[in-house]
Amino acid sequence: MSLKISEIVEFIRMHRDEIMKDWIDRFNKADAQSISAESDQIDQAIAAEYVNILIEWSKNKEDEFSGKIHEFSKRIVQLDWPMDKIAQCLHTFEKILFAKLLEKQIPSDPLELLSEIEKVTSPVNREVFLQYTSSYERTINLQKMALQELSAPLIPVFDSITVMPLIGTIDTDRAKRIMENLLKGVVKYRSEVVLIDITGVPVVDTMVAHHIIQAAEAVRLVGAKSLLVGIRPEIAQTIVNLGIDLSQITTKNTLQKGIEAALEMTNRKIVSMGERR
């Protein structure tokens, strides 16, 4: 005799607390080193949410069912659970459910029982993995966009004067982001002068110089002026050796001198107020 899917779902509902207790115990044994009161509560909440979805999935419309699993998977991604942990947890649930059904002496052939359990869990698990992958990719893309924004910020330092500090290597993708941020920032902050600070750029080769020249030209086209600051002696030597022409761009060796020049270009200057007593 084989149990129906509805009967297995009803068994899960009736013995929910027992199944949950055994499942959480397995969680704790498998991850004993990182157990804390907080993590234990999180595991219980995730386990409870999964069991609720499993019980209710057959009653809901497909779009509602998918929406609930989407939220569930998003929480797992936010908790930084790896795929192998999720797979192990879901497999453990199936083993516990199988053992409980046999323990309660439910009349059924073991092999057929395993097959029926898979019919209950597989649709949910499949959707969990699909939504997890989608949520994970979406999270990674958002993080990448945030990092790209942080990697090329345009910072207002004085009225109509902004600074873009660049740190690290500059590739084609990042150069595109730099260009976009520059143009948007010039308009947003109504910049008259933009200082491009390359103090933190380890290497300035022909490609990097080309991108900087393009950025400076784009700034000029939207009605602002640009200064290139932070040119260290070794970078200056590299630029000369490569024959890179930066004659159309005003350059300063430090950010401080660049700001002083930018103030002069906007008819302002720094004035000492004398010694404090």
mmCIF file of C-alpha atoms in Angstrom:
data_model
loop_
_atom_site.group_PDB
_atom_site.id
_atom_site.type_symbol
_atom_site.label_atom_id
_atom_site.label_comp_id
_atom_site.label_asym_id
_atom_site.label_seq_id
_atom_site.Cartn_x
_atom_site.Cartn_y
_atom_site.Cartn_z
ATOM 1 C CA MET A 1 0.000 0.000 0.000
ATOM 2 C CA SER A 2 1.338 3.422 -0.942
ATOM 3 C CA LEU A 3 0.608 6.695 0.827
ATOM 4 C CA LYS A 4 -0.895 9.518 -1.187
ATOM 5 C CA ILE A 5 0.794 12.902 -1.392
ATOM 6 C CA SER A 6 -2.069 14.471 0.573
ATOM 7 C CA GLU A 7 -1.594 11.903 3.338
ATOM 8 C CA ILE A 8 2.121 12.643 3.621
ATOM 9 C CA VAL A 9 1.429 16.384 3.742
ATOM 10 C CA GLU A 10 -1.166 15.777 6.466
ATOM 11 C CA PHE A 11 1.344 13.642 8.380
ATOM 12 C CA ILE A 12 3.854 16.530 8.243
ATOM 13 C CA ARG A 13 1.194 18.896 9.571
ATOM 14 C CA MET A 14 0.162 16.542 12.410
ATOM 15 C CA HIS A 15 3.755 15.740 13.473
ATOM 16 C CA ARG A 16 5.258 19.109 12.675
ATOM 17 C CA ASP A 17 6.776 19.721 16.123
ATOM 18 C CA GLU A 18 8.495 16.327 16.280
ATOM 19 C CA ILE A 19 9.912 16.659 12.790
ATOM 20 C CA MET A 20 11.075 20.215 13.469
ATOM 21 C CA LYS A 21 12.812 19.191 16.712
ATOM 22 C CA ASP A 22 14.746 16.368 15.034
ATOM 23 C CA TRP A 23 15.619 18.585 12.080
ATOM 24 C CA ILE A 24 16.972 21.413 14.263
ATOM 25 C CA ASP A 25 18.973 18.861 16.289
ATOM 26 C CA ARG A 26 20.587 17.704 13.050
ATOM 27 C CA PHE A 27 21.317 21.350 12.163
ATOM 28 C CA ASN A 28 23.089 21.826 15.464
ATOM 29 C CA LYS A 29 25.143 18.643 15.200
ATOM 30 C CA ALA A 30 26.231 19.429 11.654
ATOM 31 C CA ASP A 31 27.215 23.007 12.529
ATOM 32 C CA ALA A 32 28.274 22.646 16.171
ATOM 33 C CA GLN A 33 31.162 25.142 15.975
ATOM 34 C CA SER A 34 29.030 28.103 14.936
ATOM 35 C CA ILE A 35 26.041 27.507 17.203
ATOM 36 C CA SER A 36 24.732 30.455 19.201
ATOM 37 C CA ALA A 37 21.348 31.450 20.585
ATOM 38 C CA GLU A 38 20.890 33.815 17.660
ATOM 39 C CA SER A 39 21.884 31.317 14.968
ATOM 40 C CA ASP A 40 19.673 28.664 16.578
ATOM 41 C CA GLN A 41 16.677 31.010 16.386
ATOM 42 C CA ILE A 42 17.479 31.779 12.751
ATOM 43 C CA ASP A 43 17.706 28.063 11.895
ATOM 44 C CA GLN A 44 14.378 27.429 13.614
ATOM 45 C CA ALA A 45 12.734 30.279 11.727
ATOM 46 C CA ILE A 46 14.075 29.070 8.367
ATOM 47 C CA ALA A 47 13.057 25.466 9.107
ATOM 48 C CA ALA A 48 9.580 26.563 10.193
ATOM 49 C CA GLU A 49 9.120 28.646 7.055
ATOM 50 C CA TYR A 50 10.147 25.734 4.831
ATOM 51 C CA VAL A 51 7.730 23.348 6.581
ATOM 52 C CA ASN A 52 4.913 25.897 6.240
ATOM 53 C CA ILE A 53 5.584 26.201 2.514
ATOM 54 C CA LEU A 54 5.683 22.417 2.147
ATOM 55 C CA ILE A 55 2.326 22.045 3.918
ATOM 56 C CA GLU A 56 0.613 24.847 2.023
ATOM 57 C CA TRP A 57 2.071 24.539 -1.494
ATOM 58 C CA SER A 58 -0.675 22.258 -2.829
ATOM 59 C CA LYS A 59 -3.378 24.689 -1.653
ATOM 60 C CA ASN A 60 -1.932 27.810 -3.240
ATOM 61 C CA LYS A 61 -1.999 29.082 -6.787
ATOM 62 C CA GLU A 62 1.289 28.698 -8.629
ATOM 63 C CA ASP A 63 2.116 32.422 -8.593
ATOM 64 C CA GLU A 64 1.450 32.692 -4.833
ATOM 65 C CA PHE A 65 3.522 29.575 -4.218
ATOM 66 C CA SER A 66 6.420 30.953 -6.278
ATOM 67 C CA GLY A 67 6.222 34.293 -4.457
ATOM 68 C CA LYS A 68 6.515 32.681 -1.028
ATOM 69 C CA ILE A 69 9.506 30.621 -2.110
ATOM 70 C CA HIS A 70 11.092 33.724 -3.635
ATOM 71 C CA GLU A 71 10.939 35.483 -0.250
ATOM 72 C CA PHE A 72 12.203 32.335 1.496
ATOM 73 C CA SER A 73 15.143 31.991 -0.903
ATOM 74 C CA LYS A 74 15.976 35.691 -0.604
ATOM 75 C CA ARG A 75 16.291 35.309 3.179
ATOM 76 C CA ILE A 76 18.622 32.322 2.725
ATOM 77 C CA VAL A 77 20.819 34.374 0.391
ATOM 78 C CA GLN A 78 20.882 37.238 2.919
ATOM 79 C CA LEU A 79 21.997 34.753 5.591
ATOM 80 C CA ASP A 80 24.827 33.750 3.237
ATOM 81 C CA TRP A 81 23.879 30.066 3.249
ATOM 82 C CA PRO A 82 25.880 28.194 0.575
ATOM 83 C CA MET A 83 24.126 25.896 -1.883
ATOM 84 C CA ASP A 84 25.638 22.737 -0.379
ATOM 85 C CA LYS A 85 24.256 23.611 3.074
ATOM 86 C CA ILE A 86 20.785 24.110 1.636
ATOM 87 C CA ALA A 87 20.935 20.814 -0.285
ATOM 88 C CA GLN A 88 22.132 18.970 2.826
ATOM 89 C CA CYS A 89 19.385 20.492 4.982
ATOM 90 C CA LEU A 90 16.632 19.598 2.523
ATOM 91 C CA HIS A 91 17.966 16.060 2.131
ATOM 92 C CA THR A 92 18.104 15.715 5.925
ATOM 93 C CA PHE A 93 14.450 16.757 6.137
ATOM 94 C CA GLU A 94 13.485 13.976 3.710
ATOM 95 C CA LYS A 95 15.433 11.415 5.756
ATOM 96 C CA ILE A 96 13.768 12.548 8.991
ATOM 97 C CA LEU A 97 10.307 12.469 7.408
ATOM 98 C CA PHE A 98 10.966 8.968 6.052
ATOM 99 C CA ALA A 99 12.156 7.748 9.479
ATOM 100 C CA LYS A 100 9.132 9.282 11.229
ATOM 101 C CA LEU A 101 6.701 7.643 8.832
ATOM 102 C CA LEU A 102 8.310 4.252 9.440
ATOM 103 C CA GLU A 103 8.479 4.919 13.180
ATOM 104 C CA LYS A 104 4.722 5.545 13.283
ATOM 105 C CA GLN A 105 4.298 2.228 11.448
ATOM 106 C CA ILE A 106 2.494 3.809 8.540
ATOM 107 C CA PRO A 107 1.642 0.914 6.213
ATOM 108 C CA SER A 108 3.692 1.451 3.071
ATOM 109 C CA ASP A 109 6.435 -0.134 1.014
ATOM 110 C CA PRO A 110 9.725 1.688 1.907
ATOM 111 C CA LEU A 111 10.760 2.213 -1.712
ATOM 112 C CA GLU A 112 7.328 3.471 -2.699
ATOM 113 C CA LEU A 113 7.301 5.655 0.411
ATOM 114 C CA LEU A 114 10.589 7.284 -0.617
ATOM 115 C CA SER A 115 9.158 7.913 -4.063
ATOM 116 C CA GLU A 116 6.029 9.552 -2.632
ATOM 117 C CA ILE A 117 8.101 11.725 -0.262
ATOM 118 C CA GLU A 118 10.097 12.966 -3.259
ATOM 119 C CA LYS A 119 6.842 13.855 -5.013
ATOM 120 C CA VAL A 120 5.984 16.061 -2.019
ATOM 121 C CA THR A 121 9.375 17.723 -1.596
ATOM 122 C CA SER A 122 10.762 17.853 -5.160
ATOM 123 C CA PRO A 123 8.498 20.619 -6.558
ATOM 124 C CA VAL A 124 9.247 22.830 -3.557
ATOM 125 C CA ASN A 125 12.966 22.045 -3.503
ATOM 126 C CA ARG A 126 13.320 22.612 -7.232
ATOM 127 C CA GLU A 127 11.654 26.014 -6.938
ATOM 128 C CA VAL A 128 13.814 26.853 -3.887
ATOM 129 C CA PHE A 129 17.001 26.200 -5.873
ATOM 130 C CA LEU A 130 15.753 28.168 -8.882
ATOM 131 C CA GLN A 131 14.746 31.140 -6.758
ATOM 132 C CA TYR A 132 17.944 30.904 -4.686
ATOM 133 C CA THR A 133 20.060 31.088 -7.839
ATOM 134 C CA SER A 134 18.029 34.027 -9.132
ATOM 135 C CA SER A 135 18.184 35.886 -5.786
ATOM 136 C CA TYR A 136 21.900 35.171 -5.430
ATOM 137 C CA GLU A 137 22.686 36.502 -8.904
ATOM 138 C CA ARG A 138 20.524 39.574 -8.270
ATOM 139 C CA THR A 139 22.322 40.216 -4.959
ATOM 140 C CA ILE A 140 25.751 39.826 -6.564
ATOM 141 C CA ASN A 141 24.798 42.236 -9.355
ATOM 142 C CA LEU A 142 23.541 44.821 -6.864
ATOM 143 C CA GLN A 143 26.734 44.477 -4.819
ATOM 144 C CA LYS A 144 28.805 44.815 -7.963
ATOM 145 C CA MET A 145 26.949 47.976 -8.933
ATOM 146 C CA ALA A 146 27.431 49.390 -5.420
ATOM 147 C CA LEU A 147 31.143 48.617 -5.529
ATOM 148 C CA GLN A 148 31.423 50.199 -8.940
ATOM 149 C CA GLU A 149 29.743 53.334 -7.606
ATOM 150 C CA LEU A 150 32.118 53.400 -4.626
ATOM 151 C CA SER A 151 35.111 52.767 -6.876
ATOM 152 C CA ALA A 152 34.515 56.020 -8.784
ATOM 153 C CA PRO A 153 32.718 58.507 -6.517
ATOM 154 C CA LEU A 154 32.427 62.189 -7.327
ATOM 155 C CA ILE A 155 32.737 64.195 -4.096
ATOM 156 C CA PRO A 156 31.821 67.889 -3.760
ATOM 157 C CA VAL A 157 34.502 69.671 -1.686
ATOM 158 C CA PHE A 158 33.596 73.319 -2.351
ATOM 159 C CA ASP A 159 30.773 75.035 -4.149
ATOM 160 C CA SER A 160 31.234 74.166 -7.862
ATOM 161 C CA ILE A 161 34.411 72.124 -7.139
ATOM 162 C CA THR A 162 34.328 68.322 -7.031
ATOM 163 C CA VAL A 163 36.935 65.577 -6.632
ATOM 164 C CA MET A 164 36.985 62.072 -8.047
ATOM 165 C CA PRO A 165 39.558 59.988 -6.116
ATOM 166 C CA LEU A 166 40.579 56.891 -8.091
ATOM 167 C CA ILE A 167 42.082 53.869 -6.320
ATOM 168 C CA GLY A 168 43.304 50.636 -7.879
ATOM 169 C CA THR A 169 43.572 49.510 -11.467
ATOM 170 C CA ILE A 170 41.408 50.976 -14.211
ATOM 171 C CA ASP A 171 40.042 48.612 -16.828
ATOM 172 C CA THR A 172 37.589 49.296 -19.643
ATOM 173 C CA ASP A 173 34.465 48.541 -17.570
ATOM 174 C CA ARG A 174 35.594 50.757 -14.718
ATOM 175 C CA ALA A 175 36.593 53.522 -17.137
ATOM 176 C CA LYS A 176 33.035 53.479 -18.467
ATOM 177 C CA ARG A 177 31.692 53.809 -14.913
ATOM 178 C CA ILE A 178 34.122 56.678 -14.228
ATOM 179 C CA MET A 179 32.901 58.492 -17.328
ATOM 180 C CA GLU A 180 29.231 58.031 -16.380
ATOM 181 C CA ASN A 181 29.780 59.197 -12.789
ATOM 182 C CA LEU A 182 31.781 62.197 -13.932
ATOM 183 C CA LEU A 183 29.155 63.426 -16.365
ATOM 184 C CA LYS A 184 26.239 62.804 -13.991
ATOM 185 C CA GLY A 185 28.135 64.391 -11.091
ATOM 186 C CA VAL A 186 29.126 67.505 -13.030
ATOM 187 C CA VAL A 187 25.459 68.160 -13.795
ATOM 188 C CA LYS A 188 24.214 67.154 -10.331
ATOM 189 C CA TYR A 189 26.693 69.334 -8.389
ATOM 190 C CA ARG A 190 26.896 72.079 -11.054
ATOM 191 C CA SER A 191 30.643 71.648 -11.084
ATOM 192 C CA GLU A 192 32.860 74.201 -12.719
ATOM 193 C CA VAL A 193 36.077 72.333 -11.909
ATOM 194 C CA VAL A 194 36.597 68.604 -11.471
ATOM 195 C CA LEU A 195 39.769 67.192 -9.918
ATOM 196 C CA ILE A 196 40.630 63.656 -11.034
ATOM 197 C CA ASP A 197 42.932 62.311 -8.315
ATOM 198 C CA ILE A 198 45.084 59.354 -9.435
ATOM 199 C CA THR A 199 47.203 59.171 -6.268
ATOM 200 C CA GLY A 200 45.860 55.669 -5.587
ATOM 201 C CA VAL A 201 46.276 54.346 -9.147
ATOM 202 C CA PRO A 202 49.337 52.056 -9.103
ATOM 203 C CA VAL A 203 50.035 52.014 -12.841
ATOM 204 C CA VAL A 204 49.292 54.559 -15.548
ATOM 205 C CA ASP A 205 49.851 53.003 -18.957
ATOM 206 C CA THR A 206 48.698 54.070 -22.415
ATOM 207 C CA MET A 207 45.201 52.638 -21.951
ATOM 208 C CA VAL A 208 44.682 54.294 -18.537
ATOM 209 C CA ALA A 209 45.974 57.625 -19.885
ATOM 210 C CA HIS A 210 43.614 57.305 -22.858
ATOM 211 C CA HIS A 211 40.657 56.809 -20.525
ATOM 212 C CA ILE A 212 41.694 59.820 -18.415
ATOM 213 C CA ILE A 213 42.040 62.012 -21.507
ATOM 214 C CA GLN A 214 38.600 60.886 -22.677
ATOM 215 C CA ALA A 215 37.112 61.678 -19.271
ATOM 216 C CA ALA A 216 38.706 65.148 -19.257
ATOM 217 C CA GLU A 217 37.374 65.836 -22.753
ATOM 218 C CA ALA A 218 33.872 64.699 -21.738
ATOM 219 C CA VAL A 219 33.990 67.054 -18.731
ATOM 220 C CA ARG A 220 34.988 69.934 -21.046
ATOM 221 C CA LEU A 221 32.101 69.184 -23.396
ATOM 222 C CA VAL A 222 29.553 69.587 -20.580
ATOM 223 C CA GLY A 223 31.000 72.995 -19.678
ATOM 224 C CA ALA A 224 33.431 72.223 -16.839
ATOM 225 C CA LYS A 225 37.208 72.170 -16.485
ATOM 226 C CA SER A 226 39.263 69.256 -15.238
ATOM 227 C CA LEU A 227 42.526 68.953 -13.328
ATOM 228 C CA LEU A 228 44.594 65.792 -13.077
ATOM 229 C CA VAL A 229 46.218 65.540 -9.634
ATOM 230 C CA GLY A 230 48.332 63.014 -7.743
ATOM 231 C CA ILE A 231 50.960 62.453 -10.436
ATOM 232 C CA ARG A 232 53.876 60.824 -8.628
ATOM 233 C CA PRO A 233 57.428 61.058 -10.062
ATOM 234 C CA GLU A 234 57.404 57.450 -11.291
ATOM 235 C CA ILE A 235 54.077 57.969 -13.045
ATOM 236 C CA ALA A 236 55.333 61.201 -14.609
ATOM 237 C CA GLN A 237 58.352 59.305 -15.916
ATOM 238 C CA THR A 238 56.145 56.543 -17.323
ATOM 239 C CA ILE A 239 53.922 59.093 -19.079
ATOM 240 C CA VAL A 240 56.981 60.741 -20.671
ATOM 241 C CA ASN A 241 58.520 57.409 -21.718
ATOM 242 C CA LEU A 242 55.263 56.295 -23.320
ATOM 243 C CA GLY A 243 54.954 59.584 -25.188
ATOM 244 C CA ILE A 244 51.501 60.268 -23.765
ATOM 245 C CA ASP A 245 50.323 63.802 -24.481
ATOM 246 C CA LEU A 246 48.610 65.382 -21.462
ATOM 247 C CA SER A 247 49.302 68.942 -22.605
ATOM 248 C CA GLN A 248 45.581 69.714 -22.882
ATOM 249 C CA ILE A 249 44.995 68.794 -19.223
ATOM 250 C CA THR A 250 46.090 70.899 -16.241
ATOM 251 C CA THR A 251 48.137 68.693 -13.896
ATOM 252 C CA LYS A 252 49.227 69.034 -10.267
ATOM 253 C CA ASN A 253 51.326 66.657 -8.213
ATOM 254 C CA THR A 254 49.121 66.777 -5.078
ATOM 255 C CA LEU A 255 45.435 67.114 -4.286
ATOM 256 C CA GLN A 256 46.150 70.148 -2.104
ATOM 257 C CA LYS A 257 47.758 72.037 -4.974
ATOM 258 C CA GLY A 258 44.933 70.929 -7.222
ATOM 259 C CA ILE A 259 42.311 72.387 -4.858
ATOM 260 C CA GLU A 260 44.282 75.652 -4.635
ATOM 261 C CA ALA A 261 44.348 75.831 -8.441
ATOM 262 C CA ALA A 262 40.617 74.997 -8.641
ATOM 263 C CA LEU A 263 39.836 77.831 -6.207
ATOM 264 C CA GLU A 264 41.833 80.248 -8.338
ATOM 265 C CA MET A 265 39.997 79.063 -11.446
ATOM 266 C CA THR A 266 36.714 79.923 -9.705
ATOM 267 C CA ASN A 267 38.035 83.305 -8.507
ATOM 268 C CA ARG A 268 38.637 82.223 -4.925
ATOM 269 C CA LYS A 269 41.645 81.514 -2.761
ATOM 270 C CA ILE A 270 42.603 80.241 0.674
ATOM 271 C CA VAL A 271 43.480 83.095 3.036
ATOM 272 C CA SER A 272 45.306 82.613 6.330
ATOM 273 C CA MET A 273 43.524 84.148 9.310
ATOM 274 C CA GLY A 274 46.775 84.497 11.290
ATOM 275 C CA GLU A 275 47.960 82.607 14.361
ATOM 276 C CA ARG A 276 45.470 81.684 17.016
ATOM 277 C CA ARG A 277 46.199 82.936 20.528
#
